[in-house]
Each structure stands twice: as C-alpha cells, then as structure tokens.
Amino acid sequence: MFNKRTKIKELLSIEPDGREVTVMGWVRSFRNNQFIAVNDGSTHQNLQVVVSLGLLNDETLKRITAGASLKVTGEMVASLGKGQKVELKANTVEILGDCDPEKYPLQLKNRPTLEYLRENAHLRFRTNTFGAVFRVRHSIAYAIHKFFNDKGFVYIHTPIISASDAEGAGEMFRVTTLPFDKTPRNDDGSVNFKEDFFGKSTNLTVSGQLEAELGATAFSDVYTFGPTFRAENSNTTRHLAEFWMIEPEMAFYDIEDNMDLAEEFIKYIIQYAIDHNREDLELLAQRLIEEEKQLPQDKRSELGLIEKLEFVLNNSFERITYTEAIDILLNSNHYKKKKFQYEVKWGIDLQSEHERYLVEKHFKKPVIVTGYPAAIKAFYMRMNEDGKTVAAMDILAPGIGEIVGGSQREERYNKLIERMAAMHVPVEEMQWYLDIRRFGSVPHSGFGLGFERMVQFVTGMTNIRDVIPFARTPKNCEF
Ligand code: 4AD
Ligand code: MG
C-alpha cells in the first residue's frame, strides 16, 4: 500500500512525541540544504521537514526544488524554529517527481500576479491564495447540500441539455450535431432541426428552474445545484459563460417566505465558512488588505473580510421595493451630480452602478429589492395586484451586486398564458410546464444563487475568474 501517510493538517495539531509518520507533498521552499517546507493541500500551512547534514547526498539535495514532490518518513519532534510547534525530522526522503526550477511557472522571484496565475490556472491550486479559495469553495458547496438536506429538501438533477429558454433572455449556447457545411434546410431556407440529434433545436441550460418547479409540485421542497451556461458577451468581474447555480424551489411559499429562506441560506453559508475555514479566511483577509493597498483610501473596504462577513450575519437584510429603490437613486447626491452613467427612471433595469450605490453607499448592507416592473422580468414571475409589477426579488450584496434572483411564480393558468403570449414564449412547446398549473396548482416560489458570486463574497476575491477552477469567458476556454 503506497498511500500510508498522514495529512499535514492533522500532523500540525499533534504533540511532538517522536512518533514515526510519513508525509507526501510538494516542496514550497528549501533553505540552507536543511529545511524543506512541504505542502499537501490539506491546509495552507507547510510542514517543516528537517534534513540532518549527511542524510542525503549532494545529488539528491539538488533535486529538492520548489514544486518537486516528495515522500518523507521521519519523527515528529518539537520545533526549535519560530512559526511552528512541530516539525518532521527526516529519516528517509524519496523524490517522487522532479521539478525543473528553470521551467516551473510558480518559481518566481516576485510574487506572481493574479493575472499571471489565471494564465497558469492549471498550476494555481498550488499557491496559498488559490489553495484557500478552493478549499472555501468546496466547504461552501458542502454546506449548501447540508442546509437543504437538514430542511428535508430533495436534490433534483435537472438537465444540462434543454430545449427551452427558461429565462427567455435568448443568451444560449446551441447544442447540435448538424454539419456546418451541409446544414439541412427546410423549403423556406431555415435550418431543419428535425435532422438534428434530438430532432429539435437544443441548447445548454441557462437555469434548472422550470424543471425544479415540476419537482416542487410533488416533493414540496427541492433544489438543484449544477452548471448553467450563458452566452452573454459580458467581460466583467462578475460574469462567466459557465457558472454554477443553486436553485431551490418551494411549494406553498409566497414571496415573503422566499425572502426569509434566501436570507437564512446566505447567512448559513457564511457562518459555515467562518466556523470551518477560519485559517483560510484569515489568509484571504490578509490578501485583500495587500491588494487594496494600491487603492486610494476611499476606495478601500471599510471592514476587513471577516468583519464584513460577521456584519452581514448580525444584521438583517434591508427590504425595499423597486419603486423605493428608484426614488432613493433619484434623490441621491450621486444622481444630482450626474455621476450615474445610465439613466435612472421607473422602468429601467437596475444597472450594476445603481445596485452598488444602493448597497455600498446608501444602505451599507445586503438589500432585497422586490416588485420589479413586469416588462423587465421573466415570464414565470407572478403578476402583482397593480398589474404592472411582478413578485420578483433580487438580493444585492456589497462588492458584488446581484447575488440572488428569484420570485414567486405565476401559478394562475390564465395569467401565465397571458404573460407567455406577451413575452413571445412558445406556449405549444411548454405544455409540460403548464400542466403543473392545470393539475393541482399551488402558490410556489424559488430563487437562484450564483455560486461563484457567493464564493467571491465569502473569499473577498475581486474577479469571478479567480473563484472557479477553470473560467469560461468570451474568447477564453483554456484548460
Ligand atoms: O437572476 P438569474 O438569471 O435567475 C435565474 O436564472 C432564475 N431561474 C433563478 C430562479 O429563480 N430559480 O440568475 C440567478 C443568479 C444571479 O443572481 C447571479 O448571482 C447568477 O445567477 N448569475 C451569474 N453568475 C455568474 N455569471 C453569470 N453570467 C451569471 N448570470 C447569473
Ligand atoms: Mg437576475
């Protein structure tokens, strides 16, 4: 058996009682031909391995370079050096894989930039920052399943290939096996999708919501957690073409119930990370301070990363209507000084600058906005009594903007048909969706949390490309 080893996270917490252990990992640094800092990814901390003089020949010593992989067996002893309680006094050192220091992209004199690491995303897991980010990402994913499982929700795997445009925004990646050169055509010149793999036009899903609704009207409470795809040509620090979304869907929930659940959910995730990823968050907090040193004082975060998270935990989210939000914007000095780039008036889709003003300048905490104009929201949202707004709710977070989008769904068959017609949603193809309004329709609600935006919020990473292992963005599909 090869994998007879103890992970570093565990070793760092034991007593230096001389017990024999085996460690495997990658060299972070090697000092004085004596001290090897080894990391195995279980924690951002390294284990100091001490090689006594004469244990290894010169040939072997030369091969201990940053990035090389090792197997070390030795005794756990008290460390004389600063910075660690225990260290490993090596008895045997075996080099599992060499690493040419001339060619290793992470062997840099200066601290590599995030941009450089993005270009070397295949190796960036090995850095402290990305080690921390992706351990937190993992932890949050686990917390999400735990949250819903503990509440009795059923996890539904909604399809990735779909024939419908759930959001009606038309920003979809086509899925086809038709040849580009000899595309089969109908008499009128349009593409004959009957010849395509599924016999119809298909795309990668933009949301699992519509299928989740089918689940909710049987299990009561369900959620999806999977990849979603949007062919929006947005090159921003908050958009990905492939991102993960969590979409709970609950029968017998109105918009208020929906907001309560979403707020509880976000706070649960934050609390979980604070409780289980303290060390990683401290490292990321420090990183953020370093990053912000380049900014003028007034552009820096007022609170440290962990203080920000604690602040969010300890305060309830502000709840306002879209109409109130527009009034706040119109009455702001920011507006009077013409500092908004986009127009502000009732009916607009809130732009990122508007969202950030509300959250970061006005309320200084997460805000839930409800009652958006029907015209700018998806067809499935429930029409309010006023006949012009819908029971939508978006949650806006400091530094991120929209982190959650959700709504109470239109459960009234006739109203839904009306909305579909008004928004040019093909009613014929959506009979399966309409069936749940025909057969025992119930008030129900749900929302979608952008997973990467949540990871950004918790880790304080400014660019969404730095919280997903391999980012897919316009003109970029490496690795
Ligand atoms: O607001 P959206 O488009 O809502 C839906 O898809 C609904 N079907 C959700 C539901 O009610 N079940 O997207 C939900 C969230 C956004 O608030 C945002 O956090 C994230 O998904 N999101 C993106 N994240 C990264 N890159 C993109 N291109 C994103 N588009 C949306
Ligand atoms: Mg949205």
mmCIF file of C-alpha atoms in Angstrom, residues 187-455:
data_model
loop_
_atom_site.group_PDB
_atom_site.id
_atom_site.type_symbol
_atom_site.label_atom_id
_atom_site.label_comp_id
_atom_site.label_asym_id
_atom_site.label_seq_id
_atom_site.Cartn_x
_atom_site.Cartn_y
_atom_site.Cartn_z
ATOM 1 C CA ASP A 187 -38.069 24.770 -48.076
ATOM 2 C CA ASP A 188 -38.126 28.290 -46.648
ATOM 3 C CA GLY A 189 -34.372 28.216 -46.067
ATOM 4 C CA SER A 190 -34.489 27.809 -42.284
ATOM 5 C CA VAL A 191 -32.434 25.069 -40.605
ATOM 6 C CA ASN A 192 -34.212 21.729 -40.491
ATOM 7 C CA PHE A 193 -33.696 20.726 -36.877
ATOM 8 C CA LYS A 194 -35.682 17.526 -37.447
ATOM 9 C CA GLU A 195 -32.392 16.206 -38.800
ATOM 10 C CA ASP A 196 -30.525 17.198 -35.646
ATOM 11 C CA PHE A 197 -29.581 14.775 -32.855
ATOM 12 C CA PHE A 198 -32.659 15.434 -30.725
ATOM 13 C CA GLY A 199 -34.934 16.187 -33.684
ATOM 14 C CA LYS A 200 -35.342 19.764 -32.478
ATOM 15 C CA SER A 201 -33.303 22.826 -31.642
ATOM 16 C CA THR A 202 -31.464 22.387 -28.335
ATOM 17 C CA ASN A 203 -29.118 24.371 -26.107
ATOM 18 C CA LEU A 204 -27.160 24.243 -22.871
ATOM 19 C CA THR A 205 -29.420 25.140 -19.989
ATOM 20 C CA VAL A 206 -29.458 28.682 -18.609
ATOM 21 C CA SER A 207 -31.337 27.576 -15.477
ATOM 22 C CA GLY A 208 -32.821 24.439 -13.932
ATOM 23 C CA GLN A 209 -35.764 26.346 -12.524
ATOM 24 C CA LEU A 210 -38.584 25.184 -14.770
ATOM 25 C CA GLU A 211 -37.767 21.528 -14.122
ATOM 26 C CA ALA A 212 -37.284 22.260 -10.407
ATOM 27 C CA GLU A 213 -40.844 23.644 -10.354
ATOM 28 C CA LEU A 214 -42.067 20.248 -11.507
ATOM 29 C CA GLY A 215 -40.223 18.683 -8.573
ATOM 30 C CA ALA A 216 -41.564 21.202 -6.050
ATOM 31 C CA THR A 217 -45.142 20.437 -7.018
ATOM 32 C CA ALA A 218 -44.604 16.846 -5.860
ATOM 33 C CA PHE A 219 -41.886 16.873 -3.155
ATOM 34 C CA SER A 220 -42.859 20.333 -1.805
ATOM 35 C CA ASP A 221 -39.246 21.438 -1.389
ATOM 36 C CA VAL A 222 -36.471 20.746 -3.885
ATOM 37 C CA TYR A 223 -33.244 22.298 -5.087
ATOM 38 C CA THR A 224 -30.857 21.997 -7.984
ATOM 39 C CA PHE A 225 -27.144 22.669 -7.841
ATOM 40 C CA GLY A 226 -25.450 22.427 -11.169
ATOM 41 C CA PRO A 227 -23.665 24.145 -14.016
ATOM 42 C CA THR A 228 -25.557 26.673 -16.115
ATOM 43 C CA PHE A 229 -24.467 28.410 -19.277
ATOM 44 C CA ARG A 230 -24.985 31.893 -20.644
ATOM 45 C CA ALA A 231 -23.686 33.187 -23.924
ATOM 46 C CA GLU A 232 -23.786 36.800 -22.747
ATOM 47 C CA ASN A 233 -20.941 38.742 -24.189
ATOM 48 C CA SER A 234 -20.136 40.363 -20.840
ATOM 49 C CA ASN A 235 -16.497 40.712 -19.954
ATOM 50 C CA THR A 236 -16.906 41.785 -16.350
ATOM 51 C CA THR A 237 -15.545 40.658 -12.988
ATOM 52 C CA ARG A 238 -18.961 39.119 -12.196
ATOM 53 C CA HIS A 239 -19.894 37.187 -15.340
ATOM 54 C CA LEU A 240 -18.958 33.735 -16.525
ATOM 55 C CA ALA A 241 -20.223 31.842 -19.552
ATOM 56 C CA GLU A 242 -20.278 28.684 -17.422
ATOM 57 C CA PHE A 243 -21.236 29.118 -13.794
ATOM 58 C CA TRP A 244 -22.834 27.049 -11.062
ATOM 59 C CA MET A 245 -26.212 27.921 -9.669
ATOM 60 C CA ILE A 246 -28.214 26.728 -6.670
ATOM 61 C CA GLU A 247 -31.950 26.910 -7.308
ATOM 62 C CA PRO A 248 -34.327 25.969 -4.502
ATOM 63 C CA GLU A 249 -37.996 25.764 -5.397
ATOM 64 C CA MET A 250 -40.694 25.551 -2.734
ATOM 65 C CA ALA A 251 -44.390 24.785 -2.949
ATOM 66 C CA PHE A 252 -46.680 26.761 -0.608
ATOM 67 C CA TYR A 253 -44.158 29.634 -0.343
ATOM 68 C CA ASP A 254 -45.073 33.215 -1.098
ATOM 69 C CA ILE A 255 -42.550 35.935 -1.841
ATOM 70 C CA GLU A 256 -42.041 36.708 1.874
ATOM 71 C CA ASP A 257 -41.321 33.069 2.690
ATOM 72 C CA ASN A 258 -38.938 33.054 -0.264
ATOM 73 C CA MET A 259 -37.005 36.080 1.005
ATOM 74 C CA ASP A 260 -36.783 34.646 4.513
ATOM 75 C CA LEU A 261 -35.338 31.407 3.202
ATOM 76 C CA ALA A 262 -32.843 33.161 0.943
ATOM 77 C CA GLU A 263 -31.576 35.339 3.779
ATOM 78 C CA GLU A 264 -31.291 32.390 6.146
ATOM 79 C CA PHE A 265 -29.493 30.407 3.427
ATOM 80 C CA ILE A 266 -26.877 33.072 2.708
ATOM 81 C CA LYS A 267 -26.203 33.562 6.404
ATOM 82 C CA TYR A 268 -25.878 29.819 6.920
ATOM 83 C CA ILE A 269 -23.240 29.598 4.208
ATOM 84 C CA ILE A 270 -21.271 32.477 5.704
ATOM 85 C CA GLN A 271 -21.483 31.026 9.214
ATOM 86 C CA TYR A 272 -20.347 27.659 7.919
ATOM 87 C CA ALA A 273 -17.275 29.150 6.273
ATOM 88 C CA ILE A 274 -16.411 31.136 9.392
ATOM 89 C CA ASP A 275 -16.730 28.031 11.541
ATOM 90 C CA HIS A 276 -14.868 25.651 9.238
ATOM 91 C CA ASN A 277 -12.452 27.744 7.195
ATOM 92 C CA ARG A 278 -11.142 30.244 9.683
ATOM 93 C CA GLU A 279 -7.490 29.857 8.701
ATOM 94 C CA ASP A 280 -8.200 30.186 5.009
ATOM 95 C CA LEU A 281 -10.381 33.231 5.583
ATOM 96 C CA GLU A 282 -7.660 34.873 7.649
ATOM 97 C CA LEU A 283 -5.200 34.320 4.831
ATOM 98 C CA LEU A 284 -7.668 35.738 2.319
ATOM 99 C CA ALA A 285 -8.405 38.711 4.573
ATOM 100 C CA GLN A 286 -4.694 39.492 4.630
ATOM 101 C CA ARG A 287 -4.523 39.117 0.850
ATOM 102 C CA LEU A 288 -7.350 41.589 0.420
ATOM 103 C CA ILE A 289 -5.583 44.145 2.598
ATOM 104 C CA GLU A 290 -2.467 43.755 0.433
ATOM 105 C CA GLU A 291 -4.498 44.093 -2.780
ATOM 106 C CA GLU A 292 -6.245 47.210 -1.548
ATOM 107 C CA LYS A 293 -3.004 48.923 -0.567
ATOM 108 C CA GLN A 294 -2.710 50.025 -4.180
ATOM 109 C CA LEU A 295 -6.068 51.800 -3.973
ATOM 110 C CA PRO A 296 -6.699 55.299 -2.637
ATOM 111 C CA GLN A 297 -8.001 55.273 0.934
ATOM 112 C CA ASP A 298 -11.617 55.986 -0.018
ATOM 113 C CA LYS A 299 -11.741 53.002 -2.406
ATOM 114 C CA ARG A 300 -10.604 50.517 0.228
ATOM 115 C CA SER A 301 -13.048 48.308 2.123
ATOM 116 C CA GLU A 302 -14.222 49.836 5.362
ATOM 117 C CA LEU A 303 -14.310 46.464 7.058
ATOM 118 C CA GLY A 304 -11.861 43.586 6.874
ATOM 119 C CA LEU A 305 -13.098 40.423 5.173
ATOM 120 C CA ILE A 306 -14.080 38.581 8.330
ATOM 121 C CA GLU A 307 -15.594 41.675 9.935
ATOM 122 C CA LYS A 308 -17.655 42.154 6.769
ATOM 123 C CA LEU A 309 -18.943 38.590 6.959
ATOM 124 C CA GLU A 310 -19.759 38.981 10.629
ATOM 125 C CA PHE A 311 -21.531 42.234 9.950
ATOM 126 C CA VAL A 312 -23.735 40.517 7.366
ATOM 127 C CA LEU A 313 -24.504 37.723 9.823
ATOM 128 C CA ASN A 314 -25.504 40.114 12.569
ATOM 129 C CA ASN A 315 -27.769 42.423 10.589
ATOM 130 C CA SER A 316 -30.966 41.738 8.737
ATOM 131 C CA PHE A 317 -31.039 42.456 5.034
ATOM 132 C CA GLU A 318 -32.768 45.672 4.032
ATOM 133 C CA ARG A 319 -36.009 45.016 2.123
ATOM 134 C CA ILE A 320 -37.263 47.638 -0.314
ATOM 135 C CA THR A 321 -39.420 47.766 -3.400
ATOM 136 C CA TYR A 322 -38.101 48.590 -6.830
ATOM 137 C CA THR A 323 -40.146 51.806 -6.770
ATOM 138 C CA GLU A 324 -38.475 52.821 -3.494
ATOM 139 C CA ALA A 325 -35.077 51.963 -4.962
ATOM 140 C CA ILE A 326 -35.688 54.270 -7.920
ATOM 141 C CA ASP A 327 -36.753 57.064 -5.549
ATOM 142 C CA ILE A 328 -33.597 56.643 -3.481
ATOM 143 C CA LEU A 329 -31.478 56.849 -6.609
ATOM 144 C CA LEU A 330 -33.317 59.894 -7.943
ATOM 145 C CA ASN A 331 -32.935 61.710 -4.619
ATOM 146 C CA SER A 332 -29.260 60.891 -4.211
ATOM 147 C CA ASN A 333 -26.498 63.458 -4.480
ATOM 148 C CA HIS A 334 -24.815 60.997 -6.779
ATOM 149 C CA TYR A 335 -27.702 61.408 -9.232
ATOM 150 C CA LYS A 336 -27.887 65.168 -8.804
ATOM 151 C CA LYS A 337 -24.186 65.417 -9.554
ATOM 152 C CA LYS A 338 -24.811 63.331 -12.706
ATOM 153 C CA LYS A 339 -22.473 60.613 -11.552
ATOM 154 C CA PHE A 340 -24.577 57.707 -12.848
ATOM 155 C CA GLN A 341 -23.617 56.685 -16.332
ATOM 156 C CA TYR A 342 -27.010 55.094 -17.096
ATOM 157 C CA GLU A 343 -30.375 56.768 -16.991
ATOM 158 C CA VAL A 344 -32.484 56.449 -13.831
ATOM 159 C CA LYS A 345 -36.278 56.316 -14.170
ATOM 160 C CA TRP A 346 -39.082 53.949 -13.284
ATOM 161 C CA GLY A 347 -38.998 51.020 -15.710
ATOM 162 C CA ILE A 348 -35.239 50.703 -16.199
ATOM 163 C CA ASP A 349 -33.384 47.510 -15.417
ATOM 164 C CA LEU A 350 -31.132 48.422 -12.488
ATOM 165 C CA GLN A 351 -27.558 48.656 -13.707
ATOM 166 C CA SER A 352 -24.621 47.491 -11.698
ATOM 167 C CA GLU A 353 -23.761 51.098 -10.732
ATOM 168 C CA HIS A 354 -27.290 51.557 -9.336
ATOM 169 C CA GLU A 355 -27.187 48.320 -7.397
ATOM 170 C CA ARG A 356 -23.811 49.174 -5.946
ATOM 171 C CA TYR A 357 -24.940 52.636 -4.947
ATOM 172 C CA LEU A 358 -27.905 51.225 -3.039
ATOM 173 C CA VAL A 359 -25.870 48.580 -1.265
ATOM 174 C CA GLU A 360 -22.492 50.181 -0.734
ATOM 175 C CA LYS A 361 -23.318 53.856 -0.337
ATOM 176 C CA HIS A 362 -26.905 54.075 0.828
ATOM 177 C CA PHE A 363 -27.683 51.037 2.989
ATOM 178 C CA LYS A 364 -24.187 49.621 3.500
ATOM 179 C CA LYS A 365 -25.566 46.104 3.801
ATOM 180 C CA PRO A 366 -27.291 43.472 1.646
ATOM 181 C CA VAL A 367 -30.562 44.672 0.162
ATOM 182 C CA ILE A 368 -33.524 42.695 -1.140
ATOM 183 C CA VAL A 369 -35.398 44.515 -3.886
ATOM 184 C CA THR A 370 -38.944 43.365 -4.715
ATOM 185 C CA GLY A 371 -41.711 44.348 -7.107
ATOM 186 C CA TYR A 372 -39.823 44.920 -10.340
ATOM 187 C CA PRO A 373 -41.637 46.099 -13.484
ATOM 188 C CA ALA A 374 -43.094 43.088 -15.278
ATOM 189 C CA ALA A 375 -41.595 44.158 -18.587
ATOM 190 C CA ILE A 376 -38.001 43.628 -17.469
ATOM 191 C CA LYS A 377 -38.506 40.269 -15.739
ATOM 192 C CA ALA A 378 -39.058 36.689 -16.899
ATOM 193 C CA PHE A 379 -42.465 35.348 -17.940
ATOM 194 C CA TYR A 380 -42.905 32.993 -14.986
ATOM 195 C CA MET A 381 -42.977 35.674 -12.277
ATOM 196 C CA ARG A 382 -46.268 36.270 -10.501
ATOM 197 C CA MET A 383 -48.139 39.418 -11.511
ATOM 198 C CA ASN A 384 -48.873 41.761 -8.604
ATOM 199 C CA GLU A 385 -52.280 43.332 -7.968
ATOM 200 C CA ASP A 386 -51.163 46.581 -9.622
ATOM 201 C CA GLY A 387 -50.936 44.758 -12.969
ATOM 202 C CA LYS A 388 -47.545 46.269 -13.773
ATOM 203 C CA THR A 389 -45.057 44.846 -11.269
ATOM 204 C CA VAL A 390 -44.194 41.230 -10.504
ATOM 205 C CA ALA A 391 -43.357 39.373 -7.284
ATOM 206 C CA ALA A 392 -39.656 39.292 -8.074
ATOM 207 C CA MET A 393 -36.873 39.568 -5.543
ATOM 208 C CA ASP A 394 -33.210 40.233 -6.197
ATOM 209 C CA ILE A 395 -30.646 40.211 -3.422
ATOM 210 C CA LEU A 396 -27.833 42.695 -3.851
ATOM 211 C CA ALA A 397 -24.593 42.219 -1.932
ATOM 212 C CA PRO A 398 -21.832 44.729 -1.192
ATOM 213 C CA GLY A 399 -18.985 44.476 -3.683
ATOM 214 C CA ILE A 400 -20.889 42.013 -5.851
ATOM 215 C CA GLY A 401 -24.241 43.454 -6.828
ATOM 216 C CA GLU A 402 -26.904 40.876 -7.689
ATOM 217 C CA ILE A 403 -26.144 37.615 -5.942
ATOM 218 C CA VAL A 404 -29.653 36.095 -5.943
ATOM 219 C CA GLY A 405 -32.522 36.386 -8.399
ATOM 220 C CA GLY A 406 -35.868 34.864 -7.533
ATOM 221 C CA SER A 407 -39.631 35.254 -7.458
ATOM 222 C CA GLN A 408 -42.981 33.921 -6.536
ATOM 223 C CA ARG A 409 -44.155 32.015 -9.605
ATOM 224 C CA GLU A 410 -47.318 32.678 -11.558
ATOM 225 C CA GLU A 411 -49.476 29.740 -10.506
ATOM 226 C CA ARG A 412 -52.692 31.013 -12.176
ATOM 227 C CA TYR A 413 -53.055 29.271 -15.509
ATOM 228 C CA ASN A 414 -54.790 32.094 -17.354
ATOM 229 C CA LYS A 415 -52.474 34.800 -16.124
ATOM 230 C CA LEU A 416 -49.464 32.701 -17.078
ATOM 231 C CA ILE A 417 -50.779 32.132 -20.590
ATOM 232 C CA GLU A 418 -51.321 35.877 -20.944
ATOM 233 C CA ARG A 419 -47.762 36.628 -19.835
ATOM 234 C CA MET A 420 -46.300 33.986 -22.111
ATOM 235 C CA ALA A 421 -48.102 35.451 -25.078
ATOM 236 C CA ALA A 422 -46.994 38.972 -24.168
ATOM 237 C CA MET A 423 -43.393 37.845 -23.888
ATOM 238 C CA HIS A 424 -43.422 35.624 -27.000
ATOM 239 C CA VAL A 425 -42.769 32.408 -25.106
ATOM 240 C CA PRO A 426 -43.814 29.451 -27.297
ATOM 241 C CA VAL A 427 -46.886 28.123 -25.465
ATOM 242 C CA GLU A 428 -47.131 24.968 -27.615
ATOM 243 C CA GLU A 429 -43.708 23.706 -26.538
ATOM 244 C CA MET A 430 -44.315 24.490 -22.873
ATOM 245 C CA GLN A 431 -47.339 22.282 -22.242
ATOM 246 C CA TRP A 432 -45.376 20.208 -19.732
ATOM 247 C CA TYR A 433 -44.720 23.386 -17.734
ATOM 248 C CA LEU A 434 -48.337 24.488 -17.963
ATOM 249 C CA ASP A 435 -49.502 21.076 -16.742
ATOM 250 C CA ILE A 436 -48.487 21.851 -13.157
ATOM 251 C CA ARG A 437 -50.883 24.803 -13.340
ATOM 252 C CA ARG A 438 -53.598 22.512 -14.676
ATOM 253 C CA PHE A 439 -53.203 19.701 -12.181
ATOM 254 C CA GLY A 440 -53.304 20.879 -8.590
ATOM 255 C CA SER A 441 -51.595 24.215 -8.998
ATOM 256 C CA VAL A 442 -50.203 25.784 -5.812
ATOM 257 C CA PRO A 443 -48.586 29.049 -4.844
ATOM 258 C CA HIS A 444 -44.851 28.446 -5.069
ATOM 259 C CA SER A 445 -41.592 30.339 -5.120
ATOM 260 C CA GLY A 446 -37.895 29.907 -5.625
ATOM 261 C CA PHE A 447 -34.640 31.645 -6.302
ATOM 262 C CA GLY A 448 -31.228 31.165 -7.840
ATOM 263 C CA LEU A 449 -27.973 31.879 -6.031
ATOM 264 C CA GLY A 450 -24.955 32.375 -8.278
ATOM 265 C CA PHE A 451 -22.441 30.049 -6.661
ATOM 266 C CA GLU A 452 -19.323 31.871 -7.849
ATOM 267 C CA ARG A 453 -20.693 35.228 -6.743
ATOM 268 C CA MET A 454 -21.277 33.719 -3.305
ATOM 269 C CA VAL A 455 -17.714 32.357 -3.252
#
